[in-house]
Tab-separated table of C-alpha atoms in Angstrom:
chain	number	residue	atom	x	y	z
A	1	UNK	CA	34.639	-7.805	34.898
A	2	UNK	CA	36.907	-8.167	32.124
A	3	UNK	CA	35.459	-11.063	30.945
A	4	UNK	CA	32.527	-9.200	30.375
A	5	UNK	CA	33.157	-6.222	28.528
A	6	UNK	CA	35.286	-8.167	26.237
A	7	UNK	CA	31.784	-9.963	25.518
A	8	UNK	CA	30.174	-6.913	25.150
A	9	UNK	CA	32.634	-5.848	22.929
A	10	UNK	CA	32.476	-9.151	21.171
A	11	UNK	CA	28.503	-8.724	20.287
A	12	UNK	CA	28.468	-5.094	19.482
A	13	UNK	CA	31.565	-5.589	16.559
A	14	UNK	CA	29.070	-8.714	16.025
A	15	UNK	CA	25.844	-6.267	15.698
A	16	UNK	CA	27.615	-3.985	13.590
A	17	UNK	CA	29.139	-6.514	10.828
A	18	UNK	CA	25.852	-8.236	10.451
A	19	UNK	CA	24.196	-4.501	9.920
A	20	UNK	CA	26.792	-3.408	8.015
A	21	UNK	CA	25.577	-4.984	4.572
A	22	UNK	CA	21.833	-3.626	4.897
A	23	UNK	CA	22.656	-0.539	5.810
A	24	UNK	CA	24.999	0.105	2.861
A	25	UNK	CA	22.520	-1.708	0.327
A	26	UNK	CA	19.668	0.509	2.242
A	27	UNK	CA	21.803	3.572	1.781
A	28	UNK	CA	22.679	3.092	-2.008
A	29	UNK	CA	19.414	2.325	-2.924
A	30	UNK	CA	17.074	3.978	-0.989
A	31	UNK	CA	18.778	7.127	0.786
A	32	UNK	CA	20.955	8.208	-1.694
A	33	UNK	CA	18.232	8.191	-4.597
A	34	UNK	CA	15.882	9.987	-2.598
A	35	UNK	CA	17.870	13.058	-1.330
A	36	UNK	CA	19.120	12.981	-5.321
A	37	UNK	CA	15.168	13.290	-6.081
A	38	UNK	CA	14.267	16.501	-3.767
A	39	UNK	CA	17.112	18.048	-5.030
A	40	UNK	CA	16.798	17.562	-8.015
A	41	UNK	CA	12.833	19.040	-7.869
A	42	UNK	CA	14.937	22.228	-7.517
A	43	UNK	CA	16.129	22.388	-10.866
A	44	UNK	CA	14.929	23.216	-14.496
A	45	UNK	CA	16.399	21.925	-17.937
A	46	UNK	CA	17.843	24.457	-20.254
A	47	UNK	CA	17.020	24.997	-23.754
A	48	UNK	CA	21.041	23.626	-24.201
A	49	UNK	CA	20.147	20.334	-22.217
A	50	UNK	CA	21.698	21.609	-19.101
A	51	UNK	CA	20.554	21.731	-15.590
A	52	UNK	CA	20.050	25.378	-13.868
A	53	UNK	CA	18.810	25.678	-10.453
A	54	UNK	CA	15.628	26.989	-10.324
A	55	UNK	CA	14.610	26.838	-6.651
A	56	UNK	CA	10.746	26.845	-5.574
A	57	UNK	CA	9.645	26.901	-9.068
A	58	UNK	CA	8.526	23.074	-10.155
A	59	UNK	CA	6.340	23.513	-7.118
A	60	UNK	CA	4.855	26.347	-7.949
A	61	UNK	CA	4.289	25.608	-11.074
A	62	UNK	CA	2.236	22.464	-10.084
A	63	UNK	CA	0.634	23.752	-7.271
A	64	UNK	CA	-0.865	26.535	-9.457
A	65	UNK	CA	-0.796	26.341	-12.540
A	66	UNK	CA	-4.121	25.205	-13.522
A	67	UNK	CA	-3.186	22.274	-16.108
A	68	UNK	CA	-0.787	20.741	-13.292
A	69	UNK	CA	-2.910	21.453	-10.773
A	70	UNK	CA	-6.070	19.624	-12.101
A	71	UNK	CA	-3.851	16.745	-12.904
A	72	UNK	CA	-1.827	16.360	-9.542
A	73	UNK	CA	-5.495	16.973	-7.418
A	74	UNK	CA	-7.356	14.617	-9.728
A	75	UNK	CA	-4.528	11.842	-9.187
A	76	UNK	CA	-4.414	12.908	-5.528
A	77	UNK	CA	-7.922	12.232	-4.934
A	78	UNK	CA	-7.796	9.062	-6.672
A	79	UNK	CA	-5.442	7.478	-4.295
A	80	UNK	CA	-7.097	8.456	-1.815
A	81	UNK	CA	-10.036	7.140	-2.890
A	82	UNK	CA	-8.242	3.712	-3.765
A	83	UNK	CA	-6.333	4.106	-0.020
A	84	UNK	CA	-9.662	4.169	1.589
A	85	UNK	CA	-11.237	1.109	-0.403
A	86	UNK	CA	-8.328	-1.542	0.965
A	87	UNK	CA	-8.332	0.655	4.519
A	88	UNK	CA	-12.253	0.082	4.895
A	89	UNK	CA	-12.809	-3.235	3.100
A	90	UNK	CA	-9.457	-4.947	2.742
A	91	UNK	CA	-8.036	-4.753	6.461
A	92	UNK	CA	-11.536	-5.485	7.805
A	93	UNK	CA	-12.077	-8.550	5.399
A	94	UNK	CA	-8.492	-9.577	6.921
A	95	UNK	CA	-9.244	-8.766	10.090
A	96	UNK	CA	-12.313	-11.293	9.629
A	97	UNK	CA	-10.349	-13.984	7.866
A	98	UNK	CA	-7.685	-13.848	10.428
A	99	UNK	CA	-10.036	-14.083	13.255
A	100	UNK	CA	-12.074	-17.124	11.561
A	101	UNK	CA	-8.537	-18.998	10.659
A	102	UNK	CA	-7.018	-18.624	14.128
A	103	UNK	CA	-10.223	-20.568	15.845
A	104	UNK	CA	-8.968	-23.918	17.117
A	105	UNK	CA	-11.734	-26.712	15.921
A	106	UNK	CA	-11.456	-25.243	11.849
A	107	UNK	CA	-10.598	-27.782	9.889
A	108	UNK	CA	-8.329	-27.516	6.813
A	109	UNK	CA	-7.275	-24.000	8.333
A	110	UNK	CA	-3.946	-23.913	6.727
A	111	UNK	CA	-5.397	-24.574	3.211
A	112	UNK	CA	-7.634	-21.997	3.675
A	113	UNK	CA	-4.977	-19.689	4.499
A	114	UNK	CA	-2.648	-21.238	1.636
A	115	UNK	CA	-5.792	-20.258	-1.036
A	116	UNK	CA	-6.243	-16.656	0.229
A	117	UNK	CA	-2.761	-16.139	0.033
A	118	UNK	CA	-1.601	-17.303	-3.449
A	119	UNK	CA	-2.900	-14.299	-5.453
A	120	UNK	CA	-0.457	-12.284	-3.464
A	121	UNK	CA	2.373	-13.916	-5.122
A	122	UNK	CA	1.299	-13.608	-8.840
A	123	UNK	CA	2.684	-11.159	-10.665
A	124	UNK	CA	0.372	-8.056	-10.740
A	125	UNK	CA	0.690	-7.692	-14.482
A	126	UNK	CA	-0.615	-11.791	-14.862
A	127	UNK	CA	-3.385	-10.557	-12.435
A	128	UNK	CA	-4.543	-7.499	-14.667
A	129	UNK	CA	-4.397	-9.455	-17.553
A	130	UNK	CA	-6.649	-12.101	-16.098
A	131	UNK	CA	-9.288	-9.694	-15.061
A	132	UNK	CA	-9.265	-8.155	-17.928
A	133	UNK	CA	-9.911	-11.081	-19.807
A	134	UNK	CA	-13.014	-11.555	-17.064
A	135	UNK	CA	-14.914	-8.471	-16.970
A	136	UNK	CA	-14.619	-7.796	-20.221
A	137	UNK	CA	-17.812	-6.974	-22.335
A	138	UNK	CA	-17.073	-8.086	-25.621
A	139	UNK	CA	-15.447	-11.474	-25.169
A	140	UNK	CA	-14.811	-11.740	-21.126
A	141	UNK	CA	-16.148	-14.990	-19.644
A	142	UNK	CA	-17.236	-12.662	-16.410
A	143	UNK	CA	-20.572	-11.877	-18.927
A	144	UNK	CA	-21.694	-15.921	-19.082
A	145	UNK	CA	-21.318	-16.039	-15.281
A	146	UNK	CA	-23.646	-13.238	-14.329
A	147	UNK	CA	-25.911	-14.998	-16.621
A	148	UNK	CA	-26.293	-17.772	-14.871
A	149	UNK	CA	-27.577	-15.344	-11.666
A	150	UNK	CA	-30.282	-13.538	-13.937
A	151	UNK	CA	-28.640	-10.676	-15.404
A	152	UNK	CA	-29.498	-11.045	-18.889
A	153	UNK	CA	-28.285	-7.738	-20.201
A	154	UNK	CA	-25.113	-9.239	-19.769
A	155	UNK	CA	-21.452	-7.402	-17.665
A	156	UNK	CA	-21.085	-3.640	-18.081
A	157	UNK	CA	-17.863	-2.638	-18.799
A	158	UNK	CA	-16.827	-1.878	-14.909
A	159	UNK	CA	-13.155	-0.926	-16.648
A	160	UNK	CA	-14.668	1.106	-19.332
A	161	UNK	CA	-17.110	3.405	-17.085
A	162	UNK	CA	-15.805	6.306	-15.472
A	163	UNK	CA	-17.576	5.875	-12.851
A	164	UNK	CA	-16.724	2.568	-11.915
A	165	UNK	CA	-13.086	1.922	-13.235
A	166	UNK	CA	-11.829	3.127	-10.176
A	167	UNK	CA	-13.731	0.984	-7.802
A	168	UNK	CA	-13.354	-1.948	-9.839
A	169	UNK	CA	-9.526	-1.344	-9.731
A	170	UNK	CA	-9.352	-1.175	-6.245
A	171	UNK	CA	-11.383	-4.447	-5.464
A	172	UNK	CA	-8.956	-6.301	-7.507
A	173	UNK	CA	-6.431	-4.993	-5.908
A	174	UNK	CA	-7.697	-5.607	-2.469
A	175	UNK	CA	-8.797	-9.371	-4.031
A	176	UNK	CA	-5.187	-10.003	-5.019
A	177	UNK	CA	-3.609	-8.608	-1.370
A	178	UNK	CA	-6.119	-9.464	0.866
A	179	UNK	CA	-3.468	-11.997	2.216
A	180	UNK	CA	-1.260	-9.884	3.614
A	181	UNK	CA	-3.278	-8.274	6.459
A	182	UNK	CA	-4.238	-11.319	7.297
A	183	UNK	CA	-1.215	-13.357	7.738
A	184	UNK	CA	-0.074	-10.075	9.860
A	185	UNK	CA	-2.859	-10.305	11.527
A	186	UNK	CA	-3.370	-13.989	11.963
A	187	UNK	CA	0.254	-14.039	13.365
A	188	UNK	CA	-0.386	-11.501	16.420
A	189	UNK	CA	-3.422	-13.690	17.130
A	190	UNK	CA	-1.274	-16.554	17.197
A	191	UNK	CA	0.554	-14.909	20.208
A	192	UNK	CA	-2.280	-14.232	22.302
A	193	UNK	CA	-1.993	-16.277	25.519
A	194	UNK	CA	-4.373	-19.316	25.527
A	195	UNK	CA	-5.067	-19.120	28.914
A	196	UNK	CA	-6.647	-15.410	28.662
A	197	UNK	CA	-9.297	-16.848	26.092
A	198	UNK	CA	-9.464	-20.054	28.207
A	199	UNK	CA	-10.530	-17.922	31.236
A	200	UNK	CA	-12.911	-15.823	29.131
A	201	UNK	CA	-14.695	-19.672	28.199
A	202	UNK	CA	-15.285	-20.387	31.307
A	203	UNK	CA	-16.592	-17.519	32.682
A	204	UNK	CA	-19.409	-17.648	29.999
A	205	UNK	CA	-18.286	-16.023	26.775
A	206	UNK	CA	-18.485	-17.469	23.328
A	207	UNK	CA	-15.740	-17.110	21.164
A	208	UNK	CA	-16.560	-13.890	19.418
A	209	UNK	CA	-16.799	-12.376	23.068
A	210	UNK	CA	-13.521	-13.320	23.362
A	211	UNK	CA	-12.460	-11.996	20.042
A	212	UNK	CA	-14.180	-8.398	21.007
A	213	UNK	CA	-12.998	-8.182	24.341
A	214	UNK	CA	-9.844	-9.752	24.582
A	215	UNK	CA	-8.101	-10.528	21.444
A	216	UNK	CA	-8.775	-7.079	19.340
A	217	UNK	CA	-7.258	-5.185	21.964
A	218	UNK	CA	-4.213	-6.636	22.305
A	219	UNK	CA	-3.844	-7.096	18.586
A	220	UNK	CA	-4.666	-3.384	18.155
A	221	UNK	CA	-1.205	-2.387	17.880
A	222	UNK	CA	-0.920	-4.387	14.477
A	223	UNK	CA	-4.005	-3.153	12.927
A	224	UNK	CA	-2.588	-0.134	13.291
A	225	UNK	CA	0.824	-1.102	11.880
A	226	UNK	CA	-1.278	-2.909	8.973
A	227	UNK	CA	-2.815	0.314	8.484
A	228	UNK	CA	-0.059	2.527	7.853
A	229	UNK	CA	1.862	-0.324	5.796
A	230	UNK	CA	-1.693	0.142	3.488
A	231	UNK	CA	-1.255	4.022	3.044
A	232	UNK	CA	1.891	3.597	2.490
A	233	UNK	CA	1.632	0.988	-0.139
A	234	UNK	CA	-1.306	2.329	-1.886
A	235	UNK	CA	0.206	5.919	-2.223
A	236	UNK	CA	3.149	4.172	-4.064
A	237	UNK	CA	0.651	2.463	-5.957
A	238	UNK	CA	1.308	2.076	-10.040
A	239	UNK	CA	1.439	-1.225	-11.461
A	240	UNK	CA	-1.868	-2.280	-11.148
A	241	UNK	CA	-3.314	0.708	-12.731
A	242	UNK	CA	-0.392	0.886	-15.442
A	243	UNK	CA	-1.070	-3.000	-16.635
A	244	UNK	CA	-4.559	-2.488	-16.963
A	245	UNK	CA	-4.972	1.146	-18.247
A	246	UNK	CA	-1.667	2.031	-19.042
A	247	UNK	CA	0.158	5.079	-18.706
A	248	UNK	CA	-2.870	7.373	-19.685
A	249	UNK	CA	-4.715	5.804	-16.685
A	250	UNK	CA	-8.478	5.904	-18.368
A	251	UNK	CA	-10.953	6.503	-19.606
A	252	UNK	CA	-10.318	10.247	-19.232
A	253	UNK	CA	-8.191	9.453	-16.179
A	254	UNK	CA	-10.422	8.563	-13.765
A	255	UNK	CA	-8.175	6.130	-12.565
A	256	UNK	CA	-4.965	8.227	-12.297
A	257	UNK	CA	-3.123	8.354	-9.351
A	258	UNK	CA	0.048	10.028	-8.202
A	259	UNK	CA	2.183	6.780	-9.295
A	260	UNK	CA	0.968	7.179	-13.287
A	261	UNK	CA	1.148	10.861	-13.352
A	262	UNK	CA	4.662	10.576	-12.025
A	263	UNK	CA	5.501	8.201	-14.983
A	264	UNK	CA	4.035	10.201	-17.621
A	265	UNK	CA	5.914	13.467	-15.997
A	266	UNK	CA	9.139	12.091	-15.838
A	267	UNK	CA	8.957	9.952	-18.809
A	268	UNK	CA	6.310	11.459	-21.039
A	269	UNK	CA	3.630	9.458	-23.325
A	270	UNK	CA	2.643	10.145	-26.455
A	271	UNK	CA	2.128	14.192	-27.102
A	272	UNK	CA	3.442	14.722	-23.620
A	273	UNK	CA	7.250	15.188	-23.565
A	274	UNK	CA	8.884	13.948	-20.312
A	275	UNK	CA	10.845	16.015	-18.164
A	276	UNK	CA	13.052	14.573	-15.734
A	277	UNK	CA	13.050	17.550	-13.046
A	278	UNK	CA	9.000	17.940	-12.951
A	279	UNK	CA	8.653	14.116	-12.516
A	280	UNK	CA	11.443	14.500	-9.503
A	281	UNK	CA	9.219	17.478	-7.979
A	282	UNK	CA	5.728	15.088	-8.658
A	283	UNK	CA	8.144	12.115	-6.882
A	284	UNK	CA	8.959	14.823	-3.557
A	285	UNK	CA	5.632	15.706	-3.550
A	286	UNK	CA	4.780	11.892	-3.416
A	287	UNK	CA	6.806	11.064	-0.627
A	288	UNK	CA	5.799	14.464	1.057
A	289	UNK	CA	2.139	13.410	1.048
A	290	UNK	CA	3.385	9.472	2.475
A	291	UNK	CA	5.689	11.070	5.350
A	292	UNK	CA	2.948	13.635	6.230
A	293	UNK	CA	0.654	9.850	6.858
A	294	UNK	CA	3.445	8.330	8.647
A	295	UNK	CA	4.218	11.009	11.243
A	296	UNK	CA	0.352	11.562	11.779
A	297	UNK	CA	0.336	7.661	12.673
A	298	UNK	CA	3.681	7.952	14.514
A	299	UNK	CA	3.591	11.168	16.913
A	300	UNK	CA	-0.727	10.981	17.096
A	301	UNK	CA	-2.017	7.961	16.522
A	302	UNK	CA	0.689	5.044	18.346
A	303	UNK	CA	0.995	7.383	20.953
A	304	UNK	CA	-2.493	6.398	22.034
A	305	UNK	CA	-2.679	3.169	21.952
A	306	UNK	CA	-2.602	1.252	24.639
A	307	UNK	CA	-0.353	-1.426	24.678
A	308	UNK	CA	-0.343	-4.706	26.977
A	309	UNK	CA	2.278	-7.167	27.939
A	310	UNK	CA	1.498	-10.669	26.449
């Protein structure tokens, strides 16, 4: 009896040294700076360059003032609109490519997978520079492909257009991390039991049977974990849009979400002077908006899913 809590003593010191170092670098770098961010949404700079506590006020002041307010519901709106492009055509295009690389008689299924992957490890600024340099109108080689498919008035400028900047953003960004759904994906199909599918064969079904009524719902689970990993990664979203429209997020920032308005708040750009507290209250109302997702998916959505034992 000894013997044994001495062992369980043994692995719980065990647990907590190898936790330990995450948890600190976790803390430091992620807790700390973001209960230093809400607070500091509740202060104002002073004429002096001091910091006075101001309470509700950054909030109000973007929540109704009308300036603020048409910028933060303008970027809001945008991200959703770019969340719901890689929801409805990026997890569904993995969900297909997962699916087709997980059948057994493919051939060359890992170089497949290899391909789709890669543009998920460039660097997103190398990938905005090299569609730029393809749908360009002027000198972009994207306007001698579509001629060779009959479009002889040539590319229009997709980035240029205001009403197709958006869209054109969000495909390349659903182009460039396409991969990742699917490797989630393709993994939780990897752990479906054989023999399930097996018996599905030879009681008559074809392999999309199979796929419908036996492998989607026990992989539901990590569609939905793919899905909230998407809202959560497109509502942090700001690279993409920054390398190829910059800071000002154009033309006439249709293509502005809540990551670029937080960088021109906090940091300002060109006749708009940067203040650090209104870019902290943009930054809470960010991560309001992303835990408001999360603890619908959480406390609604996992709740009622139905889960089975592989």
């Amino acid at each position: 009896m000894a013997l044994k809590n001495q062992r369980g003593s043994f692995l719980r010191t065990h647990v907590f040294v190898f936790l330990l170092p995450a948890a600190l670098i976790y803390t430091l770098f992620m807790i700390i700076p973001l209960i230093d961010t809400v607070r500091y949404s509740f202060y104002d700079e002073t004429t002096e360059g001091l910091t006075a506590f101001v309470g509700w006020d950054n909030y109000i002041l973007i929540l109704t003032d009308e300036r603020w307010w048409t910028d933060f519901s303008n970027a809001l709106k945008n991200n959703f609109i770019f969340f719901v492009i890689h929801m409805f055509v990026q997890n569904p295009i993995g969900l297909l490519l997962a699916a087709l690389l997980s059948l057994p008689r493919l051939k060359m299924a890992n170089s497949y997978r290899t391909l789709i992957f890669m543009p998920t490890m460039l660097s997103v600024v190398i990938i905005g520079f090299i569609w730029k340099l393809i749908l360009s109108p002027l000198w972009g080689v994207g306007d001698t492909l579509v001629g060779f498919v009959g479009m002889t008035d040539g590319l229009p400028a997709l980035l240029g257009e205001e009403s197709t900047a958006l869209i054109t953003l969000s495909f390349i960004s659903v182009w460039q991390f396409v991969g990742i759904p699917m490797m989630l994906i393709y993994a939780a199909l990897l752990n479906v039991p054989d023999d399930l599918v097996d018996a599905a064969i030879v009681d008559g079904a074809n392999q999309w049977t199979a796929f419908w009524r036996i492998k989607l719902p026990l992989i539901l689970p990590t569609i939905a974990m793919v899905s909230v990993l998407t809202f959560v990664a497109n509502f942090n979203a700001f690279d993409l849009i920054y390398a190829v429209k910059g800071a000002l997020a154009g033309p006439n920032f249709e293509t502005d979400i809540m990551g670029t308005m937080f960088y021109r708040t906090f940091f300002g750009y060109q006749l708009q002077p940067g203040s650090a507290t209104l870019g902290a209250t943009v930054a809470s109302l960010m991560f309001l908006v992303i835990l408001c997702g999360v603890m619908l998916y959480l406390f609604v959505i996992q709740r009622r899913l139905q889960r089975y034992q592989l």
